[in-house]
mmCIF file of C-alpha atoms in Angstrom:
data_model
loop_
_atom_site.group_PDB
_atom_site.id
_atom_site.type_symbol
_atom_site.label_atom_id
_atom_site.label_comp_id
_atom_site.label_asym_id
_atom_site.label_seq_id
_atom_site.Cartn_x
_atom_site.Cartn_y
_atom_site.Cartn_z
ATOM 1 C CA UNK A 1 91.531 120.004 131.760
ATOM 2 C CA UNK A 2 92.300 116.614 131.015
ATOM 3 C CA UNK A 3 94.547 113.999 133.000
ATOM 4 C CA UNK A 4 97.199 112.506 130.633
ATOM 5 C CA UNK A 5 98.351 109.699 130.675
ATOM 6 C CA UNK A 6 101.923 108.439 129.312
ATOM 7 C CA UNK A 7 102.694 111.630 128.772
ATOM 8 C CA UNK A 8 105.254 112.004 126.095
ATOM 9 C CA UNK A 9 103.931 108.447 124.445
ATOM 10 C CA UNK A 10 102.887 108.566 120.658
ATOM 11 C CA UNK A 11 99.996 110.325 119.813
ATOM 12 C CA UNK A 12 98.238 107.286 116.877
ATOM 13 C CA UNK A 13 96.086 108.572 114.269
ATOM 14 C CA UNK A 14 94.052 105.985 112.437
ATOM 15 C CA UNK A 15 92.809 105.501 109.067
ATOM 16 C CA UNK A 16 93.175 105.145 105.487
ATOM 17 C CA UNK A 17 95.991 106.998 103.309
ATOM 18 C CA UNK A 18 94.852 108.343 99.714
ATOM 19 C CA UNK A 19 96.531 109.831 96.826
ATOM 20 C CA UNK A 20 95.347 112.831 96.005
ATOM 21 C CA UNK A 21 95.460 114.321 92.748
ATOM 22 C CA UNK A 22 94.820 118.804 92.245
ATOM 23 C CA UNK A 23 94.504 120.657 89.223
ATOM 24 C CA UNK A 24 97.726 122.808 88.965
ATOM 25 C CA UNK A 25 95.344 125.452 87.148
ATOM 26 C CA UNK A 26 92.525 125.744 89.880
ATOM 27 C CA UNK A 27 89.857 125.946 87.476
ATOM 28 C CA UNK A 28 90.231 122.626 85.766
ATOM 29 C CA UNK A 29 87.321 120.165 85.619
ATOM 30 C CA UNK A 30 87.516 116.689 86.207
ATOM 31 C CA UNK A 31 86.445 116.018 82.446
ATOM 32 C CA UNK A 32 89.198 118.401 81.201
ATOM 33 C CA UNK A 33 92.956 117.626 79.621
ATOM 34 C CA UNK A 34 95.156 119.419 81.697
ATOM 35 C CA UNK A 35 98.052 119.086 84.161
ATOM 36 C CA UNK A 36 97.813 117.595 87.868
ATOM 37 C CA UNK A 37 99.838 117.676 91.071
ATOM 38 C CA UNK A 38 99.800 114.542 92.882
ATOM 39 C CA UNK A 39 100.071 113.935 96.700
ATOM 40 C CA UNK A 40 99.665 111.783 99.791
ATOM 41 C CA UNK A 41 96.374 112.380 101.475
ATOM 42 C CA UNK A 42 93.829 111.197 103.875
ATOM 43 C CA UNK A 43 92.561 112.920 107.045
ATOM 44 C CA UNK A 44 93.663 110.453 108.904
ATOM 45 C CA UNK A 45 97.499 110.987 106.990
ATOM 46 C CA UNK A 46 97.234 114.570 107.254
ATOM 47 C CA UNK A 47 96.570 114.661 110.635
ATOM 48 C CA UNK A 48 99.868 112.999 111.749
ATOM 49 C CA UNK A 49 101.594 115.079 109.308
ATOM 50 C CA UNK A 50 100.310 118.293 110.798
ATOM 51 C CA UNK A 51 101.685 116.256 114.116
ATOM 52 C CA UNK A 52 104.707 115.353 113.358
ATOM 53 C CA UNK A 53 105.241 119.435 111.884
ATOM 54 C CA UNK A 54 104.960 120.087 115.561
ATOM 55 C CA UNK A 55 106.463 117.461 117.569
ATOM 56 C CA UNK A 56 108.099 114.074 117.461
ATOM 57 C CA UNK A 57 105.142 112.124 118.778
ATOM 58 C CA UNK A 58 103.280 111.205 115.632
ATOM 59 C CA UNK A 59 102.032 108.087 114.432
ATOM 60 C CA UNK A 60 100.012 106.543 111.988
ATOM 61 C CA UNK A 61 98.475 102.815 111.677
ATOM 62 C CA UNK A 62 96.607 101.256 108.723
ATOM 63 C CA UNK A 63 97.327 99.385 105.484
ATOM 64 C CA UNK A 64 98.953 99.637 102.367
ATOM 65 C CA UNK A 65 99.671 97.592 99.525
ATOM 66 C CA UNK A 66 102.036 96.694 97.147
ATOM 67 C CA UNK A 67 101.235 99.453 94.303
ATOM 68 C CA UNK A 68 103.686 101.527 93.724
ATOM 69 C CA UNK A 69 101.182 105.095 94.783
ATOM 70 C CA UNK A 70 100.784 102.794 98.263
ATOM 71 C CA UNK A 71 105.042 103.049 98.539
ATOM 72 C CA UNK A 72 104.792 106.934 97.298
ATOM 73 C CA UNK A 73 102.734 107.973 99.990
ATOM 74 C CA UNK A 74 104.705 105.224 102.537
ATOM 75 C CA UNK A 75 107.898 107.409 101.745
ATOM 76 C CA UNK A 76 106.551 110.647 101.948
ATOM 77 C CA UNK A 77 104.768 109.736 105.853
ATOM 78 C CA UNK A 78 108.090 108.496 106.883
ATOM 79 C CA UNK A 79 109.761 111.095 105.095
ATOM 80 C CA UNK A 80 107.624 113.978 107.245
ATOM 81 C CA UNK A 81 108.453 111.934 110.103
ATOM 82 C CA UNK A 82 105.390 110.194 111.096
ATOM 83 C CA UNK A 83 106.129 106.579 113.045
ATOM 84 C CA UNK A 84 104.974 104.185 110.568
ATOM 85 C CA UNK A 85 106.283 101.352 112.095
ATOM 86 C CA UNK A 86 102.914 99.833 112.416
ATOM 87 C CA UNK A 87 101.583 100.083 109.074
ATOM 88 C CA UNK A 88 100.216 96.722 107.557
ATOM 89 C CA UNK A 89 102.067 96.115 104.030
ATOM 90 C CA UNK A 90 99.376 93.577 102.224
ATOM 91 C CA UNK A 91 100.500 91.756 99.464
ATOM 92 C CA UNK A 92 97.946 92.431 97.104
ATOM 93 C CA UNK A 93 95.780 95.851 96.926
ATOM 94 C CA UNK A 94 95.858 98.829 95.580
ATOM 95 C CA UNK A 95 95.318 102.258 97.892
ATOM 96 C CA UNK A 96 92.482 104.645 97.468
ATOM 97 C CA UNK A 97 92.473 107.742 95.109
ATOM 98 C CA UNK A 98 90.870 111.120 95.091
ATOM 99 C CA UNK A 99 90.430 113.514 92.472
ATOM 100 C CA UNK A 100 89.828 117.226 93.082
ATOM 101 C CA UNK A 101 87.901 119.951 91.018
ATOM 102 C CA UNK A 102 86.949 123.136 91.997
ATOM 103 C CA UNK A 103 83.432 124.534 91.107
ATOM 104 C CA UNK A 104 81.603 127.715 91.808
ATOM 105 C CA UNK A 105 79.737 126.251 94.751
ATOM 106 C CA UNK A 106 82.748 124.294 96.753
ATOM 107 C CA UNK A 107 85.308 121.586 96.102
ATOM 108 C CA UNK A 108 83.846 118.036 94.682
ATOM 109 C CA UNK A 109 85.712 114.876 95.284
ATOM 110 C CA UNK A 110 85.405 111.851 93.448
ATOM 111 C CA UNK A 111 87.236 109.144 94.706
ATOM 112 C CA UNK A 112 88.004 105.640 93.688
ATOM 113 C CA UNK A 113 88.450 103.514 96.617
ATOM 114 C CA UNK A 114 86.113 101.071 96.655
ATOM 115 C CA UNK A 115 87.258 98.205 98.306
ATOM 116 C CA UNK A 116 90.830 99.846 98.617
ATOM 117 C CA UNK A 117 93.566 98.163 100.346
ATOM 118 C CA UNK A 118 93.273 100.797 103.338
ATOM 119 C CA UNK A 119 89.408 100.261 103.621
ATOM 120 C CA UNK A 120 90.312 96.426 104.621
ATOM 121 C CA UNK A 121 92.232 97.423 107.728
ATOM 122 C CA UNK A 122 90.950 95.095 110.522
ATOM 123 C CA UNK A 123 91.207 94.311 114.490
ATOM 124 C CA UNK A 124 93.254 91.775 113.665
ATOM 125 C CA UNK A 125 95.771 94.156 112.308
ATOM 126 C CA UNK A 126 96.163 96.415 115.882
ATOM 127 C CA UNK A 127 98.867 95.927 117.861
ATOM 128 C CA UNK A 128 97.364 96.597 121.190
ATOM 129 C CA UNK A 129 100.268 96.833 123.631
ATOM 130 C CA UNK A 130 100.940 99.849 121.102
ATOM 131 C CA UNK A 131 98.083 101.404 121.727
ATOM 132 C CA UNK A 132 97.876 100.595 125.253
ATOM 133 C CA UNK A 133 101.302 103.046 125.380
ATOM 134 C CA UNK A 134 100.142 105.890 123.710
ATOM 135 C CA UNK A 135 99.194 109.028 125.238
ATOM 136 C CA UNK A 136 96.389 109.729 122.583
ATOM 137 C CA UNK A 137 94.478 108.292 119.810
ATOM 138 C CA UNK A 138 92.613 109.987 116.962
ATOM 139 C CA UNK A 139 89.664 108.994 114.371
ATOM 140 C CA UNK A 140 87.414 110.425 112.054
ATOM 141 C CA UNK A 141 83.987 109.387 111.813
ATOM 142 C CA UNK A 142 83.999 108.543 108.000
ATOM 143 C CA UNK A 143 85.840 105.406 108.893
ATOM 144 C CA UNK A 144 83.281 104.155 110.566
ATOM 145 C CA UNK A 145 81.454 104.087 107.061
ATOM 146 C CA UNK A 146 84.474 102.644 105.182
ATOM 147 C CA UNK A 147 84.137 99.248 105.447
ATOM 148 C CA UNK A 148 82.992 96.570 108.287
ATOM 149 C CA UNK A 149 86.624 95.842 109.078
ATOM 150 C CA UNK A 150 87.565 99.565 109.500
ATOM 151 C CA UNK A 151 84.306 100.175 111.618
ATOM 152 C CA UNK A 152 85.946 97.336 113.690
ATOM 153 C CA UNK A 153 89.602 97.997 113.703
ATOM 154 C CA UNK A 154 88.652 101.718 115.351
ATOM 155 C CA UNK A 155 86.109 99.881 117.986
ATOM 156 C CA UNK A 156 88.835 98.212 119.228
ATOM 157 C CA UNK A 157 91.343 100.636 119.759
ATOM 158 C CA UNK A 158 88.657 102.908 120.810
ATOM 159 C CA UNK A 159 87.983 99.995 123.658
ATOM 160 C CA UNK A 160 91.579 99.239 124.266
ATOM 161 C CA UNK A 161 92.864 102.994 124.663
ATOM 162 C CA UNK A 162 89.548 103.698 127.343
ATOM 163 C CA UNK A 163 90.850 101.004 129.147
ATOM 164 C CA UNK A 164 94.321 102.032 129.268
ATOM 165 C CA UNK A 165 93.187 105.368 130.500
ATOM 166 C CA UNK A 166 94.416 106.621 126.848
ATOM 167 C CA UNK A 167 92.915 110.158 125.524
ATOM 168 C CA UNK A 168 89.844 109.673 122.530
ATOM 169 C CA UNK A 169 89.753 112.377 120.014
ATOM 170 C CA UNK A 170 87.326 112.378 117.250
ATOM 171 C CA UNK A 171 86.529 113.700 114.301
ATOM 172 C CA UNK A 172 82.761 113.592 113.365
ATOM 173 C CA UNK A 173 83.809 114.608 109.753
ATOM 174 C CA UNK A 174 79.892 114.001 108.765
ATOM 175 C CA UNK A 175 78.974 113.139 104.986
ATOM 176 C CA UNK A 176 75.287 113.890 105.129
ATOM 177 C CA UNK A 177 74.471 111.276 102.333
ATOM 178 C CA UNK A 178 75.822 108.604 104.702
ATOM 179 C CA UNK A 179 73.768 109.858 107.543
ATOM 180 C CA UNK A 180 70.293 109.079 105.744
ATOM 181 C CA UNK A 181 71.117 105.911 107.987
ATOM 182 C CA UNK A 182 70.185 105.436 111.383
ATOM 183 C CA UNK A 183 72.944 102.850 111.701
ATOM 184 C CA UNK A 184 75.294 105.568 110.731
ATOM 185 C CA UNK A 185 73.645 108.278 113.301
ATOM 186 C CA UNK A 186 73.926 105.840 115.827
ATOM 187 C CA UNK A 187 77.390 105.081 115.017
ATOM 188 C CA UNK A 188 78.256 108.861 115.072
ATOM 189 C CA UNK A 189 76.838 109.145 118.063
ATOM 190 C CA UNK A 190 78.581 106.288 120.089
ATOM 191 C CA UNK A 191 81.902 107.886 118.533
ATOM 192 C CA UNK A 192 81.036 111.168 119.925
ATOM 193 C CA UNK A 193 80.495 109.622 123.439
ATOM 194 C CA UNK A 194 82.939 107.417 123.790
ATOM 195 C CA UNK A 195 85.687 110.433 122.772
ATOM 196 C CA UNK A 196 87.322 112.625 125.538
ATOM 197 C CA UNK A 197 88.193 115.547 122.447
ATOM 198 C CA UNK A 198 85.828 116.386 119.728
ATOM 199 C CA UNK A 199 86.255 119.077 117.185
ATOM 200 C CA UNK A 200 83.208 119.821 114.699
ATOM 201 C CA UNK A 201 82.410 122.381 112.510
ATOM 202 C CA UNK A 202 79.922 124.828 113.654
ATOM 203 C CA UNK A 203 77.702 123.595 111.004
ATOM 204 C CA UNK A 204 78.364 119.256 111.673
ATOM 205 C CA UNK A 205 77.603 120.230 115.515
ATOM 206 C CA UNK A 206 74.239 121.697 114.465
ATOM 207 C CA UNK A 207 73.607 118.863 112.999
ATOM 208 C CA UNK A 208 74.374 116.507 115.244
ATOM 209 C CA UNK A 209 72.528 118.331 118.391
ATOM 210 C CA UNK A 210 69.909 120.255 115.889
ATOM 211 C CA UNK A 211 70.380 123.453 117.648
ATOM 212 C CA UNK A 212 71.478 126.809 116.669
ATOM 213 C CA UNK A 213 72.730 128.913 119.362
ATOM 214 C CA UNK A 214 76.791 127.781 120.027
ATOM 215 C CA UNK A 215 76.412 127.860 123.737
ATOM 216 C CA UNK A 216 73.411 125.381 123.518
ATOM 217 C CA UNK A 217 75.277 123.253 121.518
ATOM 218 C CA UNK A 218 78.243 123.024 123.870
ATOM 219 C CA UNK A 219 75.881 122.475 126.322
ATOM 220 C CA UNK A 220 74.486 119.322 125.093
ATOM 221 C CA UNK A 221 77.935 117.852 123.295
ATOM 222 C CA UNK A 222 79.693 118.266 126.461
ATOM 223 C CA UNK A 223 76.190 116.089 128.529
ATOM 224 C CA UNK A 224 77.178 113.080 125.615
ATOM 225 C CA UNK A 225 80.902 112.987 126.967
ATOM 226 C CA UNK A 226 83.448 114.490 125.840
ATOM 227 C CA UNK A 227 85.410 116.952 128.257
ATOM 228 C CA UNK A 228 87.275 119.683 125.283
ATOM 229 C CA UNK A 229 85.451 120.756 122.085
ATOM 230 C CA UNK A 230 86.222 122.823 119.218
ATOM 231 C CA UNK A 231 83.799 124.430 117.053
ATOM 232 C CA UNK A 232 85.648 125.508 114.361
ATOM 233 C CA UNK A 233 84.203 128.365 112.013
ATOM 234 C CA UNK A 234 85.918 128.308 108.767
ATOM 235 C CA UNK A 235 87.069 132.084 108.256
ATOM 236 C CA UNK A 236 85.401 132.771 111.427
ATOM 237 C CA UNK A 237 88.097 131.150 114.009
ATOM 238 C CA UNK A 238 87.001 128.518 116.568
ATOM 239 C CA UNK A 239 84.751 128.349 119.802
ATOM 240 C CA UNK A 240 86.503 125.887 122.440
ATOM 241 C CA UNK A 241 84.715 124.817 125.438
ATOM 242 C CA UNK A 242 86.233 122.533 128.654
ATOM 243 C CA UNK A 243 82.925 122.558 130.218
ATOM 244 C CA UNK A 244 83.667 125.370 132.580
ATOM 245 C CA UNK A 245 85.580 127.599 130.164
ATOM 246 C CA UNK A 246 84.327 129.179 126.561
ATOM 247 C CA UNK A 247 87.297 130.649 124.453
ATOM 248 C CA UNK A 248 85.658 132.561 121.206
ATOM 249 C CA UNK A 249 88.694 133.389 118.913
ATOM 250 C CA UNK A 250 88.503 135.323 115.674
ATOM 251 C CA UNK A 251 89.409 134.392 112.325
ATOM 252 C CA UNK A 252 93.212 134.967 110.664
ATOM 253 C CA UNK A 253 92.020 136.816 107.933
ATOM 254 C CA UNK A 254 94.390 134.787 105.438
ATOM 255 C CA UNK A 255 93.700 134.534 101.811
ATOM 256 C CA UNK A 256 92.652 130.694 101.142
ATOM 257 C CA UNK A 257 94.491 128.924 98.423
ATOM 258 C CA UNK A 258 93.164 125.405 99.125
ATOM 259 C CA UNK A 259 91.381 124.671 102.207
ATOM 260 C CA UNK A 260 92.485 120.624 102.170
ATOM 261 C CA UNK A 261 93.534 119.401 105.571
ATOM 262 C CA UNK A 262 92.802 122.641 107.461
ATOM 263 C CA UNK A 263 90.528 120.835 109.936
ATOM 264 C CA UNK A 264 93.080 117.977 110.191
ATOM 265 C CA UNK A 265 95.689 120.006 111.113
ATOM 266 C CA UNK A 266 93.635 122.105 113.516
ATOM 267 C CA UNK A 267 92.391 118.899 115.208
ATOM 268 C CA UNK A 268 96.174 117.766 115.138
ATOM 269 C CA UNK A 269 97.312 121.322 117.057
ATOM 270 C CA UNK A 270 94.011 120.572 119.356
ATOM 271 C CA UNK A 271 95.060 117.040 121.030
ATOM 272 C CA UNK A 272 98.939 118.598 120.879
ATOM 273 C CA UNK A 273 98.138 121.298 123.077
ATOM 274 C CA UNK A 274 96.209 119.379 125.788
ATOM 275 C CA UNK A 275 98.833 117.066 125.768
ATOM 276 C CA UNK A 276 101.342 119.496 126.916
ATOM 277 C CA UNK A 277 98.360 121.119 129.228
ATOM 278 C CA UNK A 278 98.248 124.599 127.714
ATOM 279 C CA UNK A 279 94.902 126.648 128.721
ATOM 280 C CA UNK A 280 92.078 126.798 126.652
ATOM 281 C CA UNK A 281 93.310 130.135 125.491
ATOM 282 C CA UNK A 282 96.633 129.195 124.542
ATOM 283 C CA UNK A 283 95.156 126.159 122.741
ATOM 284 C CA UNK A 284 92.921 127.913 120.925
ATOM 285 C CA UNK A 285 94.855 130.738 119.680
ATOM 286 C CA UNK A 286 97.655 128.217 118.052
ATOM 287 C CA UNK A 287 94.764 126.064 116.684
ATOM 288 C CA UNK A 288 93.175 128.644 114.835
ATOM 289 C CA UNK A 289 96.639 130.041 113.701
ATOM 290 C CA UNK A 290 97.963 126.101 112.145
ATOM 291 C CA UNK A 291 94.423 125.764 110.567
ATOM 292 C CA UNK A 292 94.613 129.094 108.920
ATOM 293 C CA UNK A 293 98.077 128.869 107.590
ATOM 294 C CA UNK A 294 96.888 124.812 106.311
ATOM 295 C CA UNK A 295 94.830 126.984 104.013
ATOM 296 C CA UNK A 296 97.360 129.315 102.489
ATOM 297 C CA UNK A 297 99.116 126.967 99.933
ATOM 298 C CA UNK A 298 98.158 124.262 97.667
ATOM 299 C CA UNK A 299 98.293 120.770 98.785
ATOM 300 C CA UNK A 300 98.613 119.414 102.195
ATOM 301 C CA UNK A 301 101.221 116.976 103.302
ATOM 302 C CA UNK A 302 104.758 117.690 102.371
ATOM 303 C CA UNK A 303 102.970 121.437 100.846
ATOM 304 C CA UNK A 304 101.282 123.191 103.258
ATOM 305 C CA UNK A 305 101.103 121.859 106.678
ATOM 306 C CA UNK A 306 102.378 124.264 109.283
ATOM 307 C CA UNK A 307 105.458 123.905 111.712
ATOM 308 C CA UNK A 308 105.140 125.158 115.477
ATOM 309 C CA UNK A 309 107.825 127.886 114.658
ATOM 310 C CA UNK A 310 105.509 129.303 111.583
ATOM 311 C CA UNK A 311 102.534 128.818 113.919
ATOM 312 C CA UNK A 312 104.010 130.932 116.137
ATOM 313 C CA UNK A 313 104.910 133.767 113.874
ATOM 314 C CA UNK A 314 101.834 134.145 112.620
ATOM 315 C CA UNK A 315 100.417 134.145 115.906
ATOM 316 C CA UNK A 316 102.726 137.315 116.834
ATOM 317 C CA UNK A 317 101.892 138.781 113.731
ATOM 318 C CA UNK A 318 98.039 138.348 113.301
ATOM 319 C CA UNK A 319 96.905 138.572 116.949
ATOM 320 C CA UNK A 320 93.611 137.358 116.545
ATOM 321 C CA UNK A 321 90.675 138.609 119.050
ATOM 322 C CA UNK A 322 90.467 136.416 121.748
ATOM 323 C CA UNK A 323 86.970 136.505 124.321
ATOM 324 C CA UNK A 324 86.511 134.208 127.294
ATOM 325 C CA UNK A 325 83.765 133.661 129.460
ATOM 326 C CA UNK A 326 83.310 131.466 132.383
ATOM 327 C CA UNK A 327 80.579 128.853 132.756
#
């Protein structure tokens, strides 16, 4: 599928770390009095979470600061067992929050993290022999909106790791205000080729290619670059593709509490499983299964994310369909 290199070597997610804060009573509004559960968050945070739930590989580089929520959400990665070793501590700053509300038509966000302490992570912040080590490195596109520095700080370790021969995965994770811009398409784009492992929803990949049909769209992701994709399909399940291979798996059928981090900690089982060079099958099946239990209780890291052995259960349990054709 894919040839790995330092196998066994950390597998580096990269971004900016949030505190989130939920309603405890789900249908609380924003403009409301009312209690609320606060957490560490980020996709980039819950994604080595969700890693380091399933092995002891994970890793995590950006920057925090000095405010006490940047040392509550330090503890808690290091606490879940994340390698934080490389996080930048900055003297002054304060890191980025998020405030959820459910409404009748989706979640809403509304965040407060302009100019945040983890929007100013930089190049010169990257150690690059550590990156140059690792067997895989993972990114959302959203950074590349952030800020100039993080735009430039994910560049470069994009550029250092495809030099080292180290595995790309990306996560389009398209806001469609932000992609008004063709700056921002083109940006998307170069993330999307440059990446050896993408994994959009059905609905981000029809945007990106602006076709319908799922096998069309495979069709032209895989001609931009990268060798394994995942279209995931909320309740649905996943489609996975390795360019000869297409893997439909059906949905879990679980009842969703809060669906924070689900794709994150799909994405997270994704680049896991072609690390230890499963088959498509076996990687799909136990992606679908972590990003359906994600969904199943409130909150993500330290809450909800799933480990291997309660992966695995529910994959004995729920035996999702499974269909595979060959290209």
């Amino acid at each position: 599928m894919l040839k790995i290199k330092n196998a066994g070597g950390k597998i580096i997610s990269i971004g900016e770390l949030l505190v989130e804060f939920i309603p405890v009573e789900p249908k609380l509004r924003l403009n409301e009095e009312g209690s609320i559960l606060k957490t560490a968050s980020g996709s980039s945070g819950i994604f080595a979470c969700a890693n380091a739930k399933i092995c002891d590989r994970a890793a995590f580089i950006g920057k925090i600061g000095p405010d006490p929520l940047s040392d509550f959400v330090y503890q808690i990665m290091n606490r879940e067992g994340v390698d934080i070793s490389r996080i930048v501590k900055d003297k002054e700053g304060q890191i980025g929050l998020a405030f959820l509300e459910n409404l009748e038509e989706g979640r809403n966000f509304e965040y407060y993290r302009s100019n945040s302490i983890g929007s100013k992570f930089g190049p010169e912040d990257i150690d690059e022999e550590y990156i140059k080590n690792a067997s895989a490195i993972h990114y959302s596109g959203m950074l590349l909106e952030l800020s100039e520095t993080m735009r430039a700080a994910c560049e470069k370790c994009v550029n250092i790791a495809k030099e080292a021969g180290v595995m790309i995965s990306f996560d389009p994770n398209i806001r469609k205000e932000v992609m008004k811009s063709e700056d921002a398409r083109q940006r998307l784009y170069k993330g999307i080729e440059s990446a050896d492992v993408i994994a959009p929803t059905l609905e981000e990949a029809a945007f990106i290619t602006g076709l319908s049909d799922p096998l069309e769209i495979l069709h032209q992701l895989h001609q931009k670059g990268p060798k394994v994709i995942a279209l995931t399909r909320d309740k649905d399940g996943a489609i996975l593709s390795d360019g000869k291979k297409v893997v439909y798996v059906g949905g879990t059928h679980v009842k969703a509490i809060d669906p924070t981090g689900a794709g994150d900690t799909f994405a997270s089982m994704l680049v896991y499983g072609i690390q230890e060079g499963w088959d498509l099958e076996k990687i799909a099946l136990y992606c679908n299964c972590a990003g359906g239990l994600a969904v199943t209780r409130q909150g993500s890291i330290g809450r909800a994310l799933p480990s291997l052995h309660e992966v695995e259960q529910m994959l004995e349990k729920s035996k999702p369909e499974i269909k595979v054709e060959m290209r």
